[in-house]
Structure formats: structure tokens, C-alpha cells
Coordinates of N, CA and C in Angstrom, one line a residue:
M1 N 31.9 -29.6 -4.6 CA 31.5 -28.8 -3.4 C 30.5 -27.7 -3.9
S2 N 29.5 -27.6 -3.1 CA 28.5 -26.5 -3.4 C 28.9 -25.2 -2.7
N3 N 28.5 -24.1 -3.3 CA 28.8 -22.8 -2.7 C 27.6 -22.5 -1.8
R4 N 27.9 -22.2 -0.5 CA 26.8 -21.9 0.4 C 26.1 -20.6 0.1
S5 N 26.8 -19.6 -0.5 CA 26.2 -18.3 -0.8 C 25.1 -18.5 -1.9
D6 N 25.2 -19.5 -2.8 CA 24.2 -19.7 -3.8 C 22.9 -20.1 -3.2
S7 N 22.9 -20.9 -2.1 CA 21.7 -21.5 -1.5 C 21.0 -20.4 -0.7
N8 N 21.6 -19.3 -0.4 CA 20.9 -18.3 0.4 C 20.4 -17.1 -0.4
K9 N 20.5 -17.2 -1.7 CA 20.0 -16.1 -2.6 C 18.5 -15.9 -2.5
G10 N 17.8 -17.0 -2.5 CA 16.3 -16.9 -2.4 C 15.9 -16.4 -1.0
L11 N 16.6 -16.7 0.0 CA 16.3 -16.2 1.4 C 16.5 -14.7 1.4
Y12 N 17.7 -14.3 0.9 CA 18.0 -12.9 0.9 C 16.9 -12.1 0.0
F13 N 16.5 -12.6 -1.0 CA 15.5 -12.0 -1.9 C 14.2 -11.8 -1.1
I14 N 13.7 -12.9 -0.4 CA 12.5 -12.8 0.4 C 12.6 -11.8 1.5
V15 N 13.7 -11.8 2.2 CA 13.9 -10.9 3.3 C 13.9 -9.4 2.8
G16 N 14.6 -9.2 1.7 CA 14.7 -7.9 1.0 C 13.3 -7.4 0.6
A17 N 12.5 -8.3 0.0 CA 11.1 -7.9 -0.4 C 10.3 -7.5 0.8
L18 N 10.4 -8.3 1.8 CA 9.6 -8.0 3.0 C 10.0 -6.7 3.6
L19 N 11.3 -6.4 3.6 CA 11.8 -5.1 4.2 C 11.3 -3.9 3.4
V20 N 11.3 -4.1 2.0 CA 10.8 -3.0 1.2 C 9.3 -2.8 1.4
A21 N 8.6 -3.9 1.6 CA 7.1 -3.8 1.8 C 6.8 -3.1 3.2
V22 N 7.6 -3.4 4.2 CA 7.4 -2.8 5.5 C 7.7 -1.4 5.5
L23 N 8.8 -1.0 4.9 CA 9.3 0.4 4.8 C 8.2 1.2 4.0
G24 N 7.7 0.6 2.9 CA 6.7 1.4 2.1 C 5.4 1.6 2.9
L25 N 5.0 0.6 3.6 CA 3.7 0.7 4.3 C 4.0 1.7 5.5
G26 N 5.1 1.6 6.1 CA 5.5 2.6 7.2 C 5.5 4.0 6.7
Y27 N 6.0 4.2 5.5 CA 6.1 5.6 5.0 C 4.7 6.1 4.7
M28 N 3.8 5.2 4.1 CA 2.4 5.6 3.9 C 1.7 6.0 5.2
Y29 N 1.9 5.2 6.2 CA 1.3 5.4 7.5 C 1.8 6.7 8.1
I30 N 3.1 7.0 8.1 CA 3.7 8.2 8.7 C 3.2 9.4 7.9
S31 N 3.2 9.4 6.6 CA 2.9 10.5 5.8 C 1.4 10.9 5.8
G32 N 0.6 10.0 6.3 CA -0.9 10.2 6.5 C -1.7 10.0 5.2
Q33 N -1.2 9.3 4.3 CA -1.9 9.1 3.0 C -3.2 8.2 3.3
S34 N -3.2 7.4 4.3 CA -4.3 6.6 4.6 C -5.5 7.4 5.2
A35 N -5.2 8.6 5.6 CA -6.3 9.5 6.2 C -6.8 10.5 5.3
D36 N -6.5 10.4 4.0 CA -7.0 11.4 3.0 C -8.5 11.1 2.8
E37 N -9.1 12.2 2.3 CA -10.5 12.1 2.0 C -10.7 11.3 0.7
P38 N -11.8 10.6 0.5 CA -12.0 9.9 -0.7 C -12.2 10.9 -1.8
T39 N -11.9 10.5 -3.1 CA -12.0 11.4 -4.2 C -13.4 11.4 -4.8
L40 N -14.3 10.5 -4.3 CA -15.6 10.3 -4.9 C -16.6 10.1 -3.8
S41 N -17.7 10.8 -3.8 CA -18.7 10.7 -2.8 C -20.1 10.5 -3.5
I42 N -20.8 9.4 -3.1 CA -22.1 9.1 -3.7 C -23.1 9.1 -2.6
D43 N -24.1 10.0 -2.7 CA -25.2 10.0 -1.8 C -26.5 9.7 -2.4
V44 N -27.3 8.8 -1.8 CA -28.6 8.4 -2.3 C -29.6 8.7 -1.2
D45 N -30.6 9.6 -1.6 CA -31.7 9.9 -0.7 C -33.0 10.1 -1.5
E46 N -34.0 10.6 -0.9 CA -35.3 10.7 -1.5 C -35.3 11.6 -2.7
D47 N -34.3 12.6 -2.8 CA -34.2 13.5 -3.9 C -33.5 12.9 -5.1
G48 N -32.9 11.8 -4.9 CA -32.2 11.2 -6.0 C -30.7 10.8 -5.6
I49 N -29.9 10.7 -6.6 CA -28.5 10.3 -6.5 C -27.6 11.5 -6.7
D50 N -26.7 11.8 -5.7 CA -25.8 12.9 -5.8 C -24.4 12.4 -5.8
V51 N -23.6 12.7 -6.9 CA -22.2 12.3 -7.0 C -21.3 13.5 -7.0
D52 N -20.4 13.5 -6.0 CA -19.5 14.7 -5.8 C -18.1 14.2 -5.9
T53 N -17.2 15.0 -6.5 CA -15.8 14.7 -6.5 C -15.1 15.7 -5.7
N54 N -14.1 15.4 -5.0 CA -13.3 16.3 -4.1 C -12.1 16.8 -4.8
D55 N -12.1 17.0 -6.1 CA -10.9 17.5 -6.8 C -10.7 19.0 -6.6

């Protein structure tokens, strides 16, 4: 006889990984990390190249 709980371990792992990914992305969206300013700005114009960091 096979144990039914052994056959569902892979499914539980996949569902758990998806849950962690969704929670992590939701946290990043709610906390506003996606709206932060970039840390590096490069401008090219007729005066040359200007590289600024926002640190």
C-alpha cells in the first residue's frame, strides 16, 4: 500500500513556494520599494556625459 501523504509532498512544496513569492511581492508593493528613485542617473547632452548617484 502506498501512503497518500507521500504523493502530495511535491504539490505542497509548489503551493508553499508560490505563497511565499506572492507574499514577498505583495510586501514589496505595499511598502513602496518599487517607487524608489534609481541610485544612478546618466545624462548625455551636447556638454558631455553626466553621471550622478543619489546616495
